[in-house]
Amino acid sequence: MKQQSLQCGRYRLTVNEYKRPLVMGILNTTPDSFSDGGQYYSLEFAIARAEAMIAAGVDIIDIGGESSRPGSPPLPLEEELRRVMPVIYALRDCGKPLSVDTYKPQVMKEALIAGADMINDINGFCAPGAIDAVKDSDAALCIMHMHGQPETMQERPHYEDVVEEVAVFLEERVHILTQVGLKRAQLCIDPGFGFGKTTTHNYTLLKHTAELIARLQLPMLVGMSRKTMIGDMTGKPVEARLAGSLGAAIAAASQGAMIVRVHDVAETIDALDVWHAGMGTRHHNIE
């Protein structure tokens, strides 16, 4: 695996042949998250959850205040700020890069001022004002592909060639962002598993992870944890999708994904460490 690096605010993140992919832990501050039922909605519980992820060895913490599950209505700006800003302030000195999962330019601005190191935008920085909100920062920017909007994205999504169409979208967004002065070293890509895609689309994209990375020549972030694509393959409900999620993470990692975004941090780190050691690329102390 070639070394991949990402300028991420106060941090420079790297992955090379001697390191497993980075694990991004999901910290939802929503009362309606599809996977955790709002367990971490209060500041106290959010901080406790972050501390548990740090103890487990998380590499990046991704803070989200708005549910993007299929059918979710938009959240008012002030409510999203109320949910995420106290968490950013509470965790900004935790020793781990903080990512903020938002498509709203004002949230991006406020998050960066508060100390966020990464903006993870499901809308690919397409909203009016989004690029202006981030163009003068040194934060990492994750450009994700989404077909439609969360409220309607799973209503019969259609592609002629899902890999080609996702690649073209990402190429166009990368070009636009670099044209305004952002460095490629700040950018990573996400094909957007589950965002306006059928299960067939999702697995087609997963099988072509290496192709997308080679074409874009940028680090890839993948997020498949507990999603419908896992449930459709395993027949398991959300709370029983750990094993399937680990399989998806390893499938993406084996093709060169740099960051895996997950709910189950400790288990994912264990699985990736064992996979990486078994591939013969990791230095370890096993005799």
Tab-separated table of C-alpha atoms in Angstrom:
chain	number	residue	atom	x	y	z
A	1	MET	CA	0.000	0.000	0.000
A	2	LYS	CA	1.359	3.428	-0.897
A	3	GLN	CA	1.532	5.886	1.953
A	4	GLN	CA	-1.496	8.130	2.084
A	5	SER	CA	-1.570	11.342	4.069
A	6	LEU	CA	-4.227	13.874	4.923
A	7	GLN	CA	-3.791	17.365	6.343
A	8	CYS	CA	-6.389	17.441	9.104
A	9	GLY	CA	-6.341	20.765	10.923
A	10	ARG	CA	-3.917	20.412	13.826
A	11	TYR	CA	-2.933	16.918	12.680
A	12	ARG	CA	-1.372	15.187	9.704
A	13	LEU	CA	-2.810	11.722	9.313
A	14	THR	CA	-0.903	9.000	7.519
A	15	VAL	CA	-1.406	5.386	6.561
A	16	ASN	CA	1.324	3.257	5.022
A	17	GLU	CA	2.182	-0.411	4.633
A	18	TYR	CA	3.039	-0.694	8.334
A	19	LYS	CA	-0.203	0.831	9.633
A	20	ARG	CA	-3.790	-0.335	9.579
A	21	PRO	CA	-6.424	2.041	8.154
A	22	LEU	CA	-7.595	4.790	10.467
A	23	VAL	CA	-10.794	4.276	12.448
A	24	MET	CA	-13.256	7.151	12.676
A	25	GLY	CA	-15.718	6.767	15.530
A	26	ILE	CA	-19.273	8.003	15.037
A	27	LEU	CA	-20.542	10.313	17.790
A	28	ASN	CA	-24.189	11.130	17.126
A	29	THR	CA	-25.785	13.901	19.150
A	30	THR	CA	-29.196	13.270	17.639
A	31	PRO	CA	-32.353	11.927	19.271
A	32	ASP	CA	-33.252	9.995	16.114
A	33	SER	CA	-30.077	8.306	14.916
A	34	PHE	CA	-30.922	5.086	13.084
A	35	SER	CA	-28.326	3.065	14.977
A	36	ASP	CA	-28.033	4.258	18.559
A	37	GLY	CA	-31.499	5.640	19.253
A	38	GLY	CA	-30.169	8.920	20.597
A	39	GLN	CA	-28.123	7.374	23.415
A	40	TYR	CA	-25.535	10.138	23.163
A	41	TYR	CA	-27.944	13.061	22.817
A	42	SER	CA	-26.926	14.771	26.070
A	43	LEU	CA	-23.526	16.432	26.465
A	44	GLU	CA	-22.641	14.215	29.418
A	45	PHE	CA	-23.313	11.014	27.503
A	46	ALA	CA	-21.587	12.333	24.375
A	47	ILE	CA	-18.410	13.044	26.326
A	48	ALA	CA	-18.547	9.640	28.009
A	49	ARG	CA	-18.971	7.974	24.619
A	50	ALA	CA	-16.014	9.932	23.210
A	51	GLU	CA	-13.858	8.951	26.180
A	52	ALA	CA	-14.731	5.301	25.611
A	53	MET	CA	-13.759	5.582	21.939
A	54	ILE	CA	-10.468	7.251	22.855
A	55	ALA	CA	-9.709	4.486	25.340
A	56	ALA	CA	-10.421	1.952	22.579
A	57	GLY	CA	-7.861	3.610	20.302
A	58	VAL	CA	-10.019	5.680	17.943
A	59	ASP	CA	-8.112	7.793	15.403
A	60	ILE	CA	-10.763	10.421	14.573
A	61	ILE	CA	-14.055	11.368	16.250
A	62	ASP	CA	-16.896	12.346	13.894
A	63	ILE	CA	-19.525	14.531	15.591
A	64	GLY	CA	-22.956	14.732	13.982
A	65	GLY	CA	-26.024	16.680	15.068
A	66	GLU	CA	-28.434	15.868	12.240
A	67	SER	CA	-29.651	12.433	11.238
A	68	SER	CA	-29.060	11.652	7.553
A	69	ARG	CA	-30.878	8.331	7.541
A	70	PRO	CA	-33.253	7.816	4.593
A	71	GLY	CA	-36.440	9.833	5.065
A	72	SER	CA	-34.963	12.262	7.564
A	73	PRO	CA	-36.300	15.834	7.363
A	74	PRO	CA	-33.862	18.762	7.473
A	75	LEU	CA	-32.870	20.059	10.916
A	76	PRO	CA	-33.047	23.797	11.671
A	77	LEU	CA	-29.650	25.493	11.800
A	78	GLU	CA	-29.956	26.707	15.376
A	79	GLU	CA	-30.853	23.254	16.644
A	80	GLU	CA	-27.865	21.659	14.923
A	81	LEU	CA	-25.550	24.285	16.412
A	82	ARG	CA	-27.091	23.704	19.846
A	83	ARG	CA	-26.362	20.000	19.591
A	84	VAL	CA	-22.822	19.984	18.198
A	85	MET	CA	-21.053	23.113	19.428
A	86	PRO	CA	-20.891	22.172	23.143
A	87	VAL	CA	-19.462	18.774	22.162
A	88	ILE	CA	-16.758	20.353	19.996
A	89	TYR	CA	-15.742	22.737	22.775
A	90	ALA	CA	-15.718	19.919	25.316
A	91	LEU	CA	-13.565	17.616	23.169
A	92	ARG	CA	-11.266	19.943	21.249
A	93	ASP	CA	-8.333	19.224	23.568
A	94	CYS	CA	-8.942	15.470	23.786
A	95	GLY	CA	-5.861	14.664	21.716
A	96	LYS	CA	-7.770	13.286	18.733
A	97	PRO	CA	-8.803	15.020	15.502
A	98	LEU	CA	-12.423	16.162	15.563
A	99	SER	CA	-14.550	15.832	12.456
A	100	VAL	CA	-17.955	17.480	12.134
A	101	ASP	CA	-20.581	15.805	9.966
A	102	THR	CA	-22.599	18.658	8.435
A	103	TYR	CA	-23.689	20.131	5.111
A	104	LYS	CA	-24.635	23.553	6.502
A	105	PRO	CA	-22.092	26.337	5.807
A	106	GLN	CA	-22.791	28.171	9.062
A	107	VAL	CA	-22.195	25.022	11.089
A	108	MET	CA	-18.954	24.499	9.169
A	109	LYS	CA	-17.798	28.032	10.014
A	110	GLU	CA	-18.661	27.778	13.687
A	111	ALA	CA	-17.152	24.307	13.992
A	112	LEU	CA	-13.855	25.408	12.458
A	113	ILE	CA	-13.679	28.432	14.748
A	114	ALA	CA	-14.306	26.133	17.716
A	115	GLY	CA	-11.411	23.859	16.763
A	116	ALA	CA	-12.756	21.177	14.413
A	117	ASP	CA	-10.061	19.538	12.299
A	118	MET	CA	-12.250	18.082	9.570
A	119	ILE	CA	-15.557	18.769	7.847
A	120	ASN	CA	-17.393	15.684	6.623
A	121	ASP	CA	-20.044	16.873	4.142
A	122	ILE	CA	-22.605	14.399	2.816
A	123	ASN	CA	-23.505	17.021	0.197
A	124	GLY	CA	-19.996	17.293	-1.262
A	125	PHE	CA	-19.713	21.036	-0.445
A	126	CYS	CA	-22.435	21.770	-2.988
A	127	ALA	CA	-24.594	24.015	-0.777
A	128	PRO	CA	-24.338	27.749	-1.511
A	129	GLY	CA	-21.674	29.171	0.804
A	130	ALA	CA	-20.140	25.815	1.732
A	131	ILE	CA	-16.887	26.376	-0.146
A	132	ASP	CA	-16.548	29.910	1.227
A	133	ALA	CA	-17.004	28.495	4.719
A	134	VAL	CA	-13.992	26.184	4.422
A	135	LYS	CA	-11.673	27.624	1.767
A	136	ASP	CA	-9.424	29.544	4.176
A	137	SER	CA	-9.013	26.690	6.662
A	138	ASP	CA	-6.407	23.951	6.934
A	139	ALA	CA	-9.059	21.408	7.896
A	140	ALA	CA	-9.488	18.125	6.095
A	141	LEU	CA	-12.538	18.047	3.843
A	142	CYS	CA	-14.389	14.836	3.067
A	143	ILE	CA	-16.282	15.079	-0.212
A	144	MET	CA	-19.130	12.586	-0.311
A	145	HIS	CA	-21.417	11.573	-3.172
A	146	MET	CA	-25.148	11.609	-2.478
A	147	HIS	CA	-27.909	11.057	-5.030
A	148	GLY	CA	-30.783	13.341	-4.019
A	149	GLN	CA	-31.487	14.393	-0.437
A	150	PRO	CA	-31.975	12.274	2.718
A	151	GLU	CA	-35.761	12.741	2.629
A	152	THR	CA	-36.079	11.199	-0.839
A	153	MET	CA	-32.732	9.619	-1.764
A	154	GLN	CA	-33.904	6.012	-1.470
A	155	GLU	CA	-36.948	6.459	-3.700
A	156	ARG	CA	-35.918	4.352	-6.700
A	157	PRO	CA	-32.330	5.594	-7.164
A	158	HIS	CA	-31.119	4.959	-10.711
A	159	TYR	CA	-27.716	5.022	-12.421
A	160	GLU	CA	-26.560	3.988	-15.853
A	161	ASP	CA	-23.122	3.217	-14.378
A	162	VAL	CA	-22.886	3.867	-10.650
A	163	VAL	CA	-19.082	3.676	-10.452
A	164	GLU	CA	-18.565	6.049	-13.365
A	165	GLU	CA	-21.194	8.531	-12.179
A	166	VAL	CA	-19.852	8.625	-8.631
A	167	ALA	CA	-16.285	9.028	-9.929
A	168	VAL	CA	-17.247	11.893	-12.248
A	169	PHE	CA	-19.079	13.714	-9.445
A	170	LEU	CA	-16.114	13.388	-7.099
A	171	GLU	CA	-13.671	14.509	-9.807
A	172	GLU	CA	-15.772	17.598	-10.489
A	173	ARG	CA	-15.983	18.533	-6.819
A	174	VAL	CA	-12.248	18.018	-6.307
A	175	HIS	CA	-11.547	20.265	-9.290
A	176	ILE	CA	-13.826	23.011	-7.965
A	177	LEU	CA	-12.313	22.896	-4.483
A	178	THR	CA	-8.738	23.008	-5.716
A	179	GLN	CA	-9.582	25.859	-8.098
A	180	VAL	CA	-10.431	28.087	-5.113
A	181	GLY	CA	-7.082	27.360	-3.492
A	182	LEU	CA	-7.695	24.343	-1.302
A	183	LYS	CA	-4.847	21.832	-1.337
A	184	ARG	CA	-5.320	18.245	-2.495
A	185	ALA	CA	-3.541	17.270	0.729
A	186	GLN	CA	-6.671	18.438	2.590
A	187	LEU	CA	-9.127	16.391	0.542
A	188	CYS	CA	-10.509	12.903	0.877
A	189	ILE	CA	-13.376	11.190	-0.926
A	190	ASP	CA	-16.355	9.076	0.100
A	191	PRO	CA	-18.517	7.197	-2.437
A	192	GLY	CA	-21.521	7.608	-0.143
A	193	PHE	CA	-22.656	4.085	0.630
A	194	GLY	CA	-26.391	4.128	1.324
A	195	PHE	CA	-26.944	7.686	0.138
A	196	GLY	CA	-29.235	7.345	-2.853
A	197	LYS	CA	-28.100	3.841	-3.766
A	198	THR	CA	-29.634	0.395	-3.779
A	199	THR	CA	-27.878	-2.540	-2.147
A	200	THR	CA	-26.649	-3.594	-5.590
A	201	HIS	CA	-25.235	-0.113	-6.199
A	202	ASN	CA	-23.502	-0.202	-2.810
A	203	TYR	CA	-21.778	-3.536	-3.382
A	204	THR	CA	-20.795	-2.541	-6.894
A	205	LEU	CA	-19.079	0.519	-5.444
A	206	LEU	CA	-17.460	-1.549	-2.696
A	207	LYS	CA	-16.034	-3.983	-5.261
A	208	HIS	CA	-14.565	-1.014	-7.161
A	209	THR	CA	-13.023	0.768	-4.156
A	210	ALA	CA	-9.483	0.329	-5.455
A	211	GLU	CA	-10.503	1.620	-8.895
A	212	LEU	CA	-12.009	4.789	-7.408
A	213	ILE	CA	-8.921	5.435	-5.280
A	214	ALA	CA	-6.618	4.933	-8.266
A	215	ARG	CA	-8.716	7.244	-10.417
A	216	LEU	CA	-9.072	10.086	-7.884
A	217	GLN	CA	-5.607	9.677	-6.361
A	218	LEU	CA	-6.960	10.779	-2.989
A	219	PRO	CA	-7.486	9.042	0.358
A	220	MET	CA	-10.854	7.346	0.670
A	221	LEU	CA	-13.174	7.355	3.666
A	222	VAL	CA	-15.859	4.676	3.763
A	223	GLY	CA	-18.954	4.449	5.962
A	224	MET	CA	-20.926	1.217	5.869
A	225	SER	CA	-21.315	0.496	9.574
A	226	ARG	CA	-24.712	-1.064	10.420
A	227	LYS	CA	-26.276	0.215	7.190
A	228	THR	CA	-29.075	-1.382	5.197
A	229	MET	CA	-26.552	-2.878	2.768
A	230	ILE	CA	-25.261	-4.950	5.701
A	231	GLY	CA	-28.758	-5.918	6.789
A	232	ASP	CA	-29.778	-6.907	3.277
A	233	MET	CA	-26.763	-9.208	2.967
A	234	THR	CA	-26.988	-10.781	6.436
A	235	GLY	CA	-30.695	-10.579	7.201
A	236	LYS	CA	-29.852	-9.007	10.557
A	237	PRO	CA	-31.464	-5.989	12.288
A	238	VAL	CA	-29.408	-2.867	13.031
A	239	GLU	CA	-28.300	-4.013	16.484
A	240	ALA	CA	-26.967	-7.325	15.124
A	241	ARG	CA	-24.895	-6.041	12.204
A	242	LEU	CA	-21.468	-5.909	13.865
A	243	ALA	CA	-19.979	-8.925	12.101
A	244	GLY	CA	-21.245	-7.766	8.721
A	245	SER	CA	-19.930	-4.258	9.346
A	246	LEU	CA	-16.480	-5.650	10.195
A	247	GLY	CA	-16.532	-7.628	6.952
A	248	ALA	CA	-17.355	-4.486	4.975
A	249	ALA	CA	-14.581	-2.512	6.694
A	250	ILE	CA	-12.005	-5.187	5.862
A	251	ALA	CA	-13.250	-5.436	2.262
A	252	ALA	CA	-12.698	-1.688	1.810
A	253	ALA	CA	-9.398	-1.676	3.700
A	254	SER	CA	-8.042	-4.506	1.570
A	255	GLN	CA	-8.541	-2.279	-1.468
A	256	GLY	CA	-6.780	0.715	0.032
A	257	ALA	CA	-9.401	2.703	1.949
A	258	MET	CA	-7.609	5.027	4.385
A	259	ILE	CA	-10.415	5.723	6.893
A	260	VAL	CA	-13.330	3.552	8.022
A	261	ARG	CA	-16.194	5.329	9.757
A	262	VAL	CA	-17.817	3.043	12.339
A	263	HIS	CA	-20.014	2.760	15.398
A	264	ASP	CA	-18.071	-0.122	16.962
A	265	VAL	CA	-14.577	1.286	17.443
A	266	ALA	CA	-12.891	-1.339	19.632
A	267	GLU	CA	-14.140	-4.271	17.580
A	268	THR	CA	-13.176	-2.631	14.286
A	269	ILE	CA	-9.662	-1.863	15.514
A	270	ASP	CA	-9.220	-5.485	16.627
A	271	ALA	CA	-10.475	-6.810	13.302
A	272	LEU	CA	-8.270	-4.489	11.253
A	273	ASP	CA	-5.209	-5.211	13.408
A	274	VAL	CA	-5.619	-8.969	12.970
A	275	TRP	CA	-6.335	-8.628	9.237
A	276	HIS	CA	-3.315	-6.368	8.787
A	277	ALA	CA	-0.996	-8.666	10.714
A	278	GLY	CA	-2.285	-11.634	8.754
A	279	MET	CA	-1.540	-9.883	5.486
A	280	GLY	CA	2.134	-9.821	6.483
A	281	THR	CA	2.514	-6.049	6.212
A	282	ARG	CA	2.411	-5.008	9.842
A	283	HIS	CA	5.347	-4.932	12.254
A	284	HIS	CA	4.253	-6.619	15.480
A	285	ASN	CA	5.689	-8.399	18.510
A	286	ILE	CA	4.121	-11.796	17.946
A	287	GLU	CA	6.606	-14.694	18.056
